[in-house]
mmCIF file of C-alpha atoms and ligand atoms in Angstrom:
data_model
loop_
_atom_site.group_PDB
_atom_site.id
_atom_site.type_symbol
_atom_site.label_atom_id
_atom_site.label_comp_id
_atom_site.label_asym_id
_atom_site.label_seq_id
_atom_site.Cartn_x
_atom_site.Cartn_y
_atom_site.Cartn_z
ATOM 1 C CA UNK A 440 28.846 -8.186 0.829
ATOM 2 C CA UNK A 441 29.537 -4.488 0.714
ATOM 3 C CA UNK A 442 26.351 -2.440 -0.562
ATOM 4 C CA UNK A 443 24.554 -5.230 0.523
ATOM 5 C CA UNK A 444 20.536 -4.710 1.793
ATOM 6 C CA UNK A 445 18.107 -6.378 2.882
ATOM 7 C CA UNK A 446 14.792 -3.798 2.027
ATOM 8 C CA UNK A 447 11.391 -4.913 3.759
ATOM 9 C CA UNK A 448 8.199 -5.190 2.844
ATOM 10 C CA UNK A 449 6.236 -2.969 4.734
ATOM 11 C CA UNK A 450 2.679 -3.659 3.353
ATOM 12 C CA UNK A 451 1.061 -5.779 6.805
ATOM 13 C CA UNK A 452 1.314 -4.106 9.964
ATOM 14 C CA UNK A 453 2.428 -6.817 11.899
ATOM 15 C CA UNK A 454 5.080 -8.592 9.933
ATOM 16 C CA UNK A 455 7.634 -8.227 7.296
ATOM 17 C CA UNK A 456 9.199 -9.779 4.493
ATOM 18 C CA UNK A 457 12.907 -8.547 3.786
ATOM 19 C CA UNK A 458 14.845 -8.902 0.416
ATOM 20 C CA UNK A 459 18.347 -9.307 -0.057
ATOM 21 C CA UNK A 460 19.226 -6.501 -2.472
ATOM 22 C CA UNK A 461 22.454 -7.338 -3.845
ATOM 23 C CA UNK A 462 22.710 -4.295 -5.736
ATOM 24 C CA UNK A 463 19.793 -1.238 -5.454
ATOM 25 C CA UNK A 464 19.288 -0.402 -9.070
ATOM 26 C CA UNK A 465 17.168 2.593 -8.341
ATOM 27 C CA UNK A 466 15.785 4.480 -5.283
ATOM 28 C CA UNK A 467 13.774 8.020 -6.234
ATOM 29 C CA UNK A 468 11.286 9.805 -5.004
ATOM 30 C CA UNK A 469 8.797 10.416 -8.101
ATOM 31 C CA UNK A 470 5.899 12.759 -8.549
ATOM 32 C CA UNK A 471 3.522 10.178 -7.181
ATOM 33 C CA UNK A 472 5.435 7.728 -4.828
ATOM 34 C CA UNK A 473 8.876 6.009 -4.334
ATOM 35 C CA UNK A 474 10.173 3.613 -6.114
ATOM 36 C CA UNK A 475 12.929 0.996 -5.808
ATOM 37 C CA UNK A 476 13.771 -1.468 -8.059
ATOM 38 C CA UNK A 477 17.062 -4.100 -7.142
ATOM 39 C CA UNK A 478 18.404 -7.320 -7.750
ATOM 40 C CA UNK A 479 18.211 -10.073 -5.536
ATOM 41 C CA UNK A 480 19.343 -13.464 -6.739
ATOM 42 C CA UNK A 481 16.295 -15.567 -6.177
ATOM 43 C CA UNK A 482 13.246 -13.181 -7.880
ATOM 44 C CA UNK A 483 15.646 -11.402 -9.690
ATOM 45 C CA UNK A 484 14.670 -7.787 -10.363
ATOM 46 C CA UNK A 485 12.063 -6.759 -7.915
ATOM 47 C CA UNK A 486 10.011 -3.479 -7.989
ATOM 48 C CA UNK A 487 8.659 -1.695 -5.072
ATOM 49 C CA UNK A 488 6.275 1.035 -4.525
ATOM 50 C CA UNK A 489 6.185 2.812 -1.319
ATOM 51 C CA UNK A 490 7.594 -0.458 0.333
ATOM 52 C CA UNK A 491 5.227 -2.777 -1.185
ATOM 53 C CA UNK A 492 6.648 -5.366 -3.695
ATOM 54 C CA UNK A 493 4.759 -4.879 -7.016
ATOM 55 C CA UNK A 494 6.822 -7.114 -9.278
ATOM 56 C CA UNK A 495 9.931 -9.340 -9.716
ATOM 57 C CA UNK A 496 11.184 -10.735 -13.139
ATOM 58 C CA UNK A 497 11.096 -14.182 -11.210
ATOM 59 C CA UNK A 498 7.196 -15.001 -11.533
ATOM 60 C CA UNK A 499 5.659 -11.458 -13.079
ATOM 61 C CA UNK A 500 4.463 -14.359 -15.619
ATOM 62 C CA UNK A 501 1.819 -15.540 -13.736
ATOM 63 C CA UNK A 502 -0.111 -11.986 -12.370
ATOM 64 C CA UNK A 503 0.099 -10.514 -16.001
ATOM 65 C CA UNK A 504 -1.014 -14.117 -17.531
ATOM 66 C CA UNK A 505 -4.256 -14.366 -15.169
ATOM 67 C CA UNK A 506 -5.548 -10.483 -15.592
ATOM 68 C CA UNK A 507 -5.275 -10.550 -19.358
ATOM 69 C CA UNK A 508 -6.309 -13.559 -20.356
ATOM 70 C CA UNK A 509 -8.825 -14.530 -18.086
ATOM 71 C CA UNK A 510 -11.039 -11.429 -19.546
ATOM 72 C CA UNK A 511 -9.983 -11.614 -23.153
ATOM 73 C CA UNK A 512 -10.589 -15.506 -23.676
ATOM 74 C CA UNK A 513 -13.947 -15.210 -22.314
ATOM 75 C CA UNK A 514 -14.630 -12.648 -24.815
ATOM 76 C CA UNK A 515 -15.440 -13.856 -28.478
ATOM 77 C CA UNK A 516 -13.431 -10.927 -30.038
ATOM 78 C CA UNK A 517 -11.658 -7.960 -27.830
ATOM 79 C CA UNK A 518 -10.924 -5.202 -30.233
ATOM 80 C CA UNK A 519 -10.553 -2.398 -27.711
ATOM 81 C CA UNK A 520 -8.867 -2.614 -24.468
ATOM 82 C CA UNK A 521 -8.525 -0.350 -21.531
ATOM 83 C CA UNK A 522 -5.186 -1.263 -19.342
ATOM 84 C CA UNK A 523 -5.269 1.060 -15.531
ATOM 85 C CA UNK A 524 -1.692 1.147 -13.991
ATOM 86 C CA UNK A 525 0.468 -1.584 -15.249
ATOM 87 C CA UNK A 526 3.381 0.790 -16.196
ATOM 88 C CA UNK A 527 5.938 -1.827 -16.407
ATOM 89 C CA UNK A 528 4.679 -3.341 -19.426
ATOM 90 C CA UNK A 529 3.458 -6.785 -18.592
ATOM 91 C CA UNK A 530 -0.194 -6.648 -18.841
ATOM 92 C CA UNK A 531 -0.360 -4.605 -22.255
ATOM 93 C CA UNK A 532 2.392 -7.176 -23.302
ATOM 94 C CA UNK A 533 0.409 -10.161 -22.456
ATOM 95 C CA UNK A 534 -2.709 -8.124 -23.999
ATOM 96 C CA UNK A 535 -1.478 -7.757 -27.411
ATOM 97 C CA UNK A 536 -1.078 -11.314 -27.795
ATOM 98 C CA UNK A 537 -4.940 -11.403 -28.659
ATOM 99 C CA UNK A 538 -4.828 -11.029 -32.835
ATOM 100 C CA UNK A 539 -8.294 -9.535 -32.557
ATOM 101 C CA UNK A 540 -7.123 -6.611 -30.233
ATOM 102 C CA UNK A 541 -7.026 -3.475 -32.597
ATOM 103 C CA UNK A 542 -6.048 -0.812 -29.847
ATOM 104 C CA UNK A 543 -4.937 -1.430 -26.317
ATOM 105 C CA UNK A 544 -4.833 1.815 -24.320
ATOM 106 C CA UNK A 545 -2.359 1.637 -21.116
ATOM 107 C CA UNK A 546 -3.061 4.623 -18.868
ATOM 108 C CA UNK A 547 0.010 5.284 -15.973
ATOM 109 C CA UNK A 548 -0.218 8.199 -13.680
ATOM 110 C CA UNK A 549 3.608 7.794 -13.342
ATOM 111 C CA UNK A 550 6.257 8.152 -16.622
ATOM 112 C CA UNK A 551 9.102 6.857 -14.384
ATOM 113 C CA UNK A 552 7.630 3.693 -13.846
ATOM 114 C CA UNK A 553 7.427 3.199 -17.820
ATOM 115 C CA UNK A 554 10.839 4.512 -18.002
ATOM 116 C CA UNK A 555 12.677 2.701 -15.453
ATOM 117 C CA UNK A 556 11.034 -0.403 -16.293
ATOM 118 C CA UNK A 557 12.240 -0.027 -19.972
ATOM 119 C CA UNK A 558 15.746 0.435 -18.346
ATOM 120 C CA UNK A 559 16.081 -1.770 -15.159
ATOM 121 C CA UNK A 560 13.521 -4.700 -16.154
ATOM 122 C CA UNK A 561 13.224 -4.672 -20.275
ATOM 123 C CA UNK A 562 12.412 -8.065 -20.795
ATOM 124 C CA UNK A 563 9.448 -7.779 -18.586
ATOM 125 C CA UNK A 564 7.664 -4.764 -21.479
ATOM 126 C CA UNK A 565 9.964 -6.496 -24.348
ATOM 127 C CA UNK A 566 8.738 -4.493 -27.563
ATOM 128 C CA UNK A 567 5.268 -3.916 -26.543
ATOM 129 C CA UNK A 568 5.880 -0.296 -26.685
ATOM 130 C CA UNK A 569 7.009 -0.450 -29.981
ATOM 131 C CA UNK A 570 3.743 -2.341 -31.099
ATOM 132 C CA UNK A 571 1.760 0.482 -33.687
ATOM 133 C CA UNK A 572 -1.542 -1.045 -31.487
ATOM 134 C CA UNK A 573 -0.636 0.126 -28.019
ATOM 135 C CA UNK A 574 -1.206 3.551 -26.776
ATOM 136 C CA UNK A 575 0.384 4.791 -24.143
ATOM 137 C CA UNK A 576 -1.018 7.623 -21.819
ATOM 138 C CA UNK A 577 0.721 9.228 -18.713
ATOM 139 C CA UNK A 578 -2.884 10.514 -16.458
ATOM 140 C CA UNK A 579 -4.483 9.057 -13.367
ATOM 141 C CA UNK A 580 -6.968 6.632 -14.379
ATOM 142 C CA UNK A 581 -9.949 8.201 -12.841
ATOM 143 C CA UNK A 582 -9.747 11.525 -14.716
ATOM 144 C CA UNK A 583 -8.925 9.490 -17.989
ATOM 145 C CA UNK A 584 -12.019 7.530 -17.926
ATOM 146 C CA UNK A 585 -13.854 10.735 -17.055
ATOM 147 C CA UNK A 586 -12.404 12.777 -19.787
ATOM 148 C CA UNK A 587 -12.377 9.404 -22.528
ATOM 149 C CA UNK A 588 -15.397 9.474 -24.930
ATOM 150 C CA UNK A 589 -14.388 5.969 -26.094
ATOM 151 C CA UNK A 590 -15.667 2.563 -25.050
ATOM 152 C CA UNK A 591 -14.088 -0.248 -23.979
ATOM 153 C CA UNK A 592 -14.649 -4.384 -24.711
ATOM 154 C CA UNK A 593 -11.939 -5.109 -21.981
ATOM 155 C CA UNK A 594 -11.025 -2.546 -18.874
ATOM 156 C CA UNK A 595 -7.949 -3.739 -16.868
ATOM 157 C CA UNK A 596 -6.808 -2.440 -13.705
ATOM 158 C CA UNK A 597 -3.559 -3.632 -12.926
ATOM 159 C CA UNK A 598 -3.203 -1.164 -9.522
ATOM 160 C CA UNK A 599 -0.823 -1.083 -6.975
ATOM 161 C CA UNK A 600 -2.693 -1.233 -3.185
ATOM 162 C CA UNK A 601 -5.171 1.114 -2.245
ATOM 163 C CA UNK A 602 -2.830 3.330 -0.931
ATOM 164 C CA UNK A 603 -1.023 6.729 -2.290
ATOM 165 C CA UNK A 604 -2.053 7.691 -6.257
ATOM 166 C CA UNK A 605 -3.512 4.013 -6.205
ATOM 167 C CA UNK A 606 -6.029 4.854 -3.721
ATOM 168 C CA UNK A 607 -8.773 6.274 -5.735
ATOM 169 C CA UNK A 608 -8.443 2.681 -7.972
ATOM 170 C CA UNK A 609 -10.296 0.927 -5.183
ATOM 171 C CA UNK A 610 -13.269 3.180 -5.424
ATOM 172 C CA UNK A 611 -16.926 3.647 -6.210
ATOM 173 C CA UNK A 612 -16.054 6.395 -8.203
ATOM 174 C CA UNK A 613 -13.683 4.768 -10.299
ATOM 175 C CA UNK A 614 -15.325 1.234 -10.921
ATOM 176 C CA UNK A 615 -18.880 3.755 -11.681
ATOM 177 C CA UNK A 616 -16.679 5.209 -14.308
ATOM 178 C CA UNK A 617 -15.354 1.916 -15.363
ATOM 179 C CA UNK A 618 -18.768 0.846 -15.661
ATOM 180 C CA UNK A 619 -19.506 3.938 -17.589
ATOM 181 C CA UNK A 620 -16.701 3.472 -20.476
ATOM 182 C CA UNK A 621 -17.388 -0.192 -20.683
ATOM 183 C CA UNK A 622 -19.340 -1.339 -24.186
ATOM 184 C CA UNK A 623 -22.011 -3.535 -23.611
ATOM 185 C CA UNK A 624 -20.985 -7.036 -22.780
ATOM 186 C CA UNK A 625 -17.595 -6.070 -22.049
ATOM 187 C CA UNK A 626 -15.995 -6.831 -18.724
ATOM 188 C CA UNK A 627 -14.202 -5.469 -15.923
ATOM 189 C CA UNK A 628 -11.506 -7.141 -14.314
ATOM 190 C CA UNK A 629 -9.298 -5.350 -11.211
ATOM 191 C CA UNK A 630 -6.355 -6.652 -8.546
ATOM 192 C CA UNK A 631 -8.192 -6.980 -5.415
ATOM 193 C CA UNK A 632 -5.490 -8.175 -3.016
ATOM 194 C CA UNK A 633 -4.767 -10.901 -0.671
ATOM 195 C CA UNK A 634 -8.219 -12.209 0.629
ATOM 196 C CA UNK A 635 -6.650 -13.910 3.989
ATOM 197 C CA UNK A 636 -4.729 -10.757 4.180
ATOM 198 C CA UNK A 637 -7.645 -8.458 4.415
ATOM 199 C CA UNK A 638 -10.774 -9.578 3.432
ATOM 200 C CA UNK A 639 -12.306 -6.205 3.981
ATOM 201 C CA UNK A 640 -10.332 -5.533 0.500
ATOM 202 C CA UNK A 641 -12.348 -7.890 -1.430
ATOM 203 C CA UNK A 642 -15.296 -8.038 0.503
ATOM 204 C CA UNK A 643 -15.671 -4.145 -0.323
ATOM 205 C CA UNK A 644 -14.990 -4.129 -4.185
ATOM 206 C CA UNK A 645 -17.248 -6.956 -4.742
ATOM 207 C CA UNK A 646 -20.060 -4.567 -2.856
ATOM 208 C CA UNK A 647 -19.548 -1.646 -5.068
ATOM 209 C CA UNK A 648 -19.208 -4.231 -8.141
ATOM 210 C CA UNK A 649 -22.272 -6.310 -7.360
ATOM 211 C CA UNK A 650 -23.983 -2.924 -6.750
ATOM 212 C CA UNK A 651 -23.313 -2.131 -10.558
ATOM 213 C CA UNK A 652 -22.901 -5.096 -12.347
ATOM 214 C CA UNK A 653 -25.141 -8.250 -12.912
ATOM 215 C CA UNK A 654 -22.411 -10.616 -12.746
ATOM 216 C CA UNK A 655 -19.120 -10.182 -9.918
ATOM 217 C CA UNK A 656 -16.632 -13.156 -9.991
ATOM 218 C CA UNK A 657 -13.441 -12.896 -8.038
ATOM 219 C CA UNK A 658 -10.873 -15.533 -8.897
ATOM 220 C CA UNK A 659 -7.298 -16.442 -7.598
ATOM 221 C CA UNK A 660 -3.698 -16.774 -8.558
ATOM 222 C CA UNK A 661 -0.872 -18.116 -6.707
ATOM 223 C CA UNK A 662 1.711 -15.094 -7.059
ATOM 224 C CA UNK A 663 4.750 -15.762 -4.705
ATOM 225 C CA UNK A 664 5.847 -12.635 -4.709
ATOM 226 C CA UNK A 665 2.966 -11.140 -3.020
ATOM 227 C CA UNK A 666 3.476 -12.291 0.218
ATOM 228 C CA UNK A 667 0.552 -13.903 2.518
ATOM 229 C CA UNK A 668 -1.421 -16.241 0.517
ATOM 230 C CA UNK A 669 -3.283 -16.643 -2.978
ATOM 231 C CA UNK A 670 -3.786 -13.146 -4.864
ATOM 232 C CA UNK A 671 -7.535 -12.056 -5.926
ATOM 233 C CA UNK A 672 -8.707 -10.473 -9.294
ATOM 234 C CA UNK A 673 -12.382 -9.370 -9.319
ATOM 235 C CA UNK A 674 -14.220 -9.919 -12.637
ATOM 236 C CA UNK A 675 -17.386 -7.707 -13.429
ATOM 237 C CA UNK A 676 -19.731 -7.778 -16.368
ATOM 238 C CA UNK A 677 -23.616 -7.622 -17.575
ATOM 239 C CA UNK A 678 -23.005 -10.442 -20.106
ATOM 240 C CA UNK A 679 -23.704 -13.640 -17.966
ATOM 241 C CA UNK A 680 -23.104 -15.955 -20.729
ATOM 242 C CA UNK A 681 -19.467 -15.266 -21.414
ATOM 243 C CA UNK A 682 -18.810 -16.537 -17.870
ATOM 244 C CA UNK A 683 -20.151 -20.004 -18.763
ATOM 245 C CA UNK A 684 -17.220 -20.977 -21.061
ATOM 246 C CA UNK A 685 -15.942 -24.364 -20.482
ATOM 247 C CA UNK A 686 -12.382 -25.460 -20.884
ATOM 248 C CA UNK A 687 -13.070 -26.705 -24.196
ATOM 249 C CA UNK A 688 -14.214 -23.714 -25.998
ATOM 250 C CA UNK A 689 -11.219 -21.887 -24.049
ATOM 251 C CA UNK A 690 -8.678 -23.941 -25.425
ATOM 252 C CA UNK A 691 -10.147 -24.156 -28.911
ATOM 253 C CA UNK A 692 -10.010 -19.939 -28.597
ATOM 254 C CA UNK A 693 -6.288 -20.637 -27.252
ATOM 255 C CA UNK A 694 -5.679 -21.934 -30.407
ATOM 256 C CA UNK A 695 -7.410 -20.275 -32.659
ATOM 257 C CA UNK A 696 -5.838 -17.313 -31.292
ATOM 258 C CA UNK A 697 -2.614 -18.727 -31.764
ATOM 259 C CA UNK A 698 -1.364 -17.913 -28.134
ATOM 260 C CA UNK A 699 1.669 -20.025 -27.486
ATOM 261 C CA UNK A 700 4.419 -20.273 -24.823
ATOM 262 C CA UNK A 701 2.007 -19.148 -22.227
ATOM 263 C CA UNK A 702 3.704 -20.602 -18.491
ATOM 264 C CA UNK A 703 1.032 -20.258 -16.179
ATOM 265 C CA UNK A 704 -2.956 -19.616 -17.772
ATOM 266 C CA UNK A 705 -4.377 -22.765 -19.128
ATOM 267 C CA UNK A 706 -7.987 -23.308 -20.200
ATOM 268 C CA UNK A 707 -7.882 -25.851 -16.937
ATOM 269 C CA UNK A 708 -6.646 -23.214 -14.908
ATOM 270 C CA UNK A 709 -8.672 -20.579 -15.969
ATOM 271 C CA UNK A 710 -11.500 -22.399 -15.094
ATOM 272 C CA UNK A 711 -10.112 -23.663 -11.699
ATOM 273 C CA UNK A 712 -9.457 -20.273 -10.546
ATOM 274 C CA UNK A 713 -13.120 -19.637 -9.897
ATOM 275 C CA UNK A 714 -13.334 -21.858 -7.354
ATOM 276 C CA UNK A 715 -12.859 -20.022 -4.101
ATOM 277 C CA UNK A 716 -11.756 -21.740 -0.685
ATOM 278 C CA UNK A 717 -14.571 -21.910 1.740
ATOM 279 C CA UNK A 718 -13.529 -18.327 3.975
ATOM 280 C CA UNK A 719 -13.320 -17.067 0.728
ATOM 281 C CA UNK A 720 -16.326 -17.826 -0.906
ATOM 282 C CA UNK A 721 -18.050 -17.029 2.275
ATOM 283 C CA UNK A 722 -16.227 -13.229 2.024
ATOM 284 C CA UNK A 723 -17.787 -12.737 -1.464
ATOM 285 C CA UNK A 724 -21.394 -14.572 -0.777
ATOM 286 C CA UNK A 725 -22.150 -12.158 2.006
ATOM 287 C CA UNK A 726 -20.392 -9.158 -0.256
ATOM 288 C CA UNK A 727 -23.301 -9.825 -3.111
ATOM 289 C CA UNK A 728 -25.871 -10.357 -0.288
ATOM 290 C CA UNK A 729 -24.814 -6.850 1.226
ATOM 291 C CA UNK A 730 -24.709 -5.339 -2.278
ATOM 292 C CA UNK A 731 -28.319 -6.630 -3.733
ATOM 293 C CA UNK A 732 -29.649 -5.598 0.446
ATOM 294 C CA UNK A 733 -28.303 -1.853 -0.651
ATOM 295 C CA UNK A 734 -24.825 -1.567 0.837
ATOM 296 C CA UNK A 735 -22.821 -0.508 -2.115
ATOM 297 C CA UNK A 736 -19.949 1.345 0.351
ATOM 298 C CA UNK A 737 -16.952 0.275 -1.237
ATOM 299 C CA UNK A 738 -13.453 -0.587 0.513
ATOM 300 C CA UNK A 739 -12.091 2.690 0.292
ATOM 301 C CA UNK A 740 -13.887 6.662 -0.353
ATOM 302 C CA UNK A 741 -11.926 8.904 -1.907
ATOM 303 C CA UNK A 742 -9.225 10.541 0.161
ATOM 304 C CA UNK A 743 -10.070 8.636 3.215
ATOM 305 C CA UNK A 744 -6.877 6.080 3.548
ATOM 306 C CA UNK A 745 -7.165 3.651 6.449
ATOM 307 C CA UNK A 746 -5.379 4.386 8.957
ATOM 308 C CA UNK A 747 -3.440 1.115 9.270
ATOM 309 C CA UNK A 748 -2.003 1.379 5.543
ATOM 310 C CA UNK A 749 -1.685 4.994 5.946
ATOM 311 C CA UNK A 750 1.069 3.698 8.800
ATOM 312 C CA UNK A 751 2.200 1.261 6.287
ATOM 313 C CA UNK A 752 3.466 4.077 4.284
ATOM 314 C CA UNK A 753 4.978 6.435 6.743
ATOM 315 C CA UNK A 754 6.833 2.970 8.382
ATOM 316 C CA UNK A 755 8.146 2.736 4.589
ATOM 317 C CA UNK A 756 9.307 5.932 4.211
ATOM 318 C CA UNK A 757 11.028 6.053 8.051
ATOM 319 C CA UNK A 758 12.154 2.045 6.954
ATOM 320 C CA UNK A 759 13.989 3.632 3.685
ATOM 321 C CA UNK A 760 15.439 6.374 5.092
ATOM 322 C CA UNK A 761 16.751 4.693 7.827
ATOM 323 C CA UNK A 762 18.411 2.334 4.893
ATOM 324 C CA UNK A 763 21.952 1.813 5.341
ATOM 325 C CA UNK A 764 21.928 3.346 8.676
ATOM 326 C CA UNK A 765 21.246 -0.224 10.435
ATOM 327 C CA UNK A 766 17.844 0.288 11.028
ATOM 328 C CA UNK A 767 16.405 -2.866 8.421
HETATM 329 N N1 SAM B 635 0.882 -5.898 -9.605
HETATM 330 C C1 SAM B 635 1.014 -4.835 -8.783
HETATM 331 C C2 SAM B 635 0.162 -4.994 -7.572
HETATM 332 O O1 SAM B 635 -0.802 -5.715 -7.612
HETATM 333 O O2 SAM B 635 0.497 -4.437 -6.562
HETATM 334 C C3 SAM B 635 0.717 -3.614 -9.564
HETATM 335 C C4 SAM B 635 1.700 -3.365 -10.499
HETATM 336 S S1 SAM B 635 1.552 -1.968 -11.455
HETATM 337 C C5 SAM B 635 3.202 -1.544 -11.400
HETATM 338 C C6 SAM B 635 0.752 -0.673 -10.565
HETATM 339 C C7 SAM B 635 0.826 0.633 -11.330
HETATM 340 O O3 SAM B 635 -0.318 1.455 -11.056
HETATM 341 C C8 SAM B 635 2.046 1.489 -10.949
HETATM 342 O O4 SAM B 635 2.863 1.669 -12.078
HETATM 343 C C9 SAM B 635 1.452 2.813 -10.472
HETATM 344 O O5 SAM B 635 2.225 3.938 -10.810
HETATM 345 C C10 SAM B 635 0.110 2.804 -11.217
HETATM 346 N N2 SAM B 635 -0.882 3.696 -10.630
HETATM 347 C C11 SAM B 635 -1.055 3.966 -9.305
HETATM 348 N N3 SAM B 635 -2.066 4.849 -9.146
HETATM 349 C C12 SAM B 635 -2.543 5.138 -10.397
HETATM 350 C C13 SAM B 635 -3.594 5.973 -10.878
HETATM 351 N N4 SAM B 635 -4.348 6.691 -10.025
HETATM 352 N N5 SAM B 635 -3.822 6.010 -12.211
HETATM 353 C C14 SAM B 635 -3.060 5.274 -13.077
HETATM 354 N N6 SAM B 635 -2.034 4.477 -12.677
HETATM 355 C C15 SAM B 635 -1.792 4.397 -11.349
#
């Protein structure tokens, strides 16, 4: 079909996923990265940054479902929450569904992302925008939390992968200051990435968070649109005993909360999602171990970009360039 693409993924060094784009909604260069966003007629509108696939209207559901509710419902009343990233919407959206919430902060280093997403995908932010609660800031996350005097009971960080403006997301630095803006008992949560992917992703985040936290529990989604196996969130906190909610007290919080129409969190699956396959587990148990031994070193230092994504990103660029030229 004339106009017709097929745009890769270019996140894994060695292998792709390609996307037929049956019509490229948007291609720019922004400030901070480049974005595309295009239809394709089984995920329907799919967002990439710097040729990894952050979102498609298909099954954005289920990512945005498990980071903000697996945090709020184990806390008795979230009033203040802290959303990192997550310009398109979905997170804050899923966020204000919590009746106790009185202010949910979304900080987005890039406007565009907010703006095409209120354009290309609106369905995805629906009125959340609109919503006298949310507040919407356009900073990097790190120098928010660092120039923020206010305190948190939820922190969210709904990144893209450590690479680019996201890089400094996946840091010491930046889960310290987390730690720092947090009130007590509140929690942490962060995407940490596809643990058969690259377990060095998880393994060092749980370091740095076991290193400053008394509690670190990573727990999975399936999310087919992040290609190469179940997804990871990281949960951090000092207050053990929100952790030990059972699926009882979860639904009667569901309810009480009045949270309907929900398609893929479900007190059941919220607990499930703590149990970790064997090579996972194994990834985390030996993270702690390193952690409470004195290895805090974290996946990624600030500026330092390993050199394997760092060709991820040029191969995306040269891929999108190339684009229409026969090259995909
Ligand atoms: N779910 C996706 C994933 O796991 O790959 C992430 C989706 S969300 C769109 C990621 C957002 O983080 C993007 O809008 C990006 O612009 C934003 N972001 C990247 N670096 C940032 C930074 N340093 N501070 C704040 N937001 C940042």
């Amino acid at each position: 079909m004339a106009g017709e693409r097929w745009i890769e993924e270019t996140l894994h060094p060695h292998w792709r996923v390609a996307l037929r784009a049956s019509e490229v909604l948007c291609e720019v260069e922004t400030d901070h990265q480049r974005l595309v966003i295009f239809a394709n007629p089984t995920w329907g509108t799919v967002m990439m940054l710097d040729g990894i696939c952050q979102l498609t209207t298909a099954d954005e559901f289920i990512y945005h479902e498990m980071l903000a509710h697996v945090p709020l419902m184990l806390l008795e009343e979230p009033r203040r929450v802290l959303v990192i990233g997550g310009g398109d919407g979905g997170v804050l959206r899923e966020v204000l569904k919590h009746p106790s919430v009185a202010k949910a902060t979304m900080c987005e280093i890039d406007r565009t992302v907010v703006d095409m997403a209120l354009r290309y995908f609106p369905e995805v932010p629906g009125k959340v925008f609109d919503d006298p609660r949310a507040d919407v800031v356009i900073a990097d996350g790190l120098a928010y939390l660092d120039a923020t005097s206010e305190r948190f009971d939820c922190i969210i960080v709904d990144s893209s992968e450590p690479v680019g403006p996201s890089a400094v997301l996946h840091t010491r630095d930046f889960f310290a200051a987390c730690k720092r803006a947090l009130k007590s008992g509140g929690m942490l949560v962060t995407q940490n990435g596809l643990p058969f992917m690259a377990p060095d992703h998880l393994a060092g985040t749980t370091r740095v968070l076991a290193s400053l936290f008394k509690r670190v529990a990573p727990y999975l989604c399936a999310q087919p649109c992040y290609f190469g196996g179940p997804f990871a969130l990281n949960l951090a906190t000092n207050a053990e005993a929100a952790l030990a909610v059972n699926a009882k007290l979860l639904a009667k919080r569901q309810k009480k909360r009045a949270i309907a129409g929900l398609r893929y969190w479900t007190p059941a699956v919220h607990t499930g999602a703590f149990a970790l396959p064997a090579y996972t587990e194994a990834v985390v148990t030996d993270a702690i171990t390193a952690a409470r031994a004195g290895d805090t070193s974290g996946y990624l230092e600030p500026g330092a970009e390993k050199p394997k994504l760092a060709k991820a990103k040029s191969a995306a660029r040269k891929a999108l360039k190339g684009a229409g030229k026969g090259s995909m």
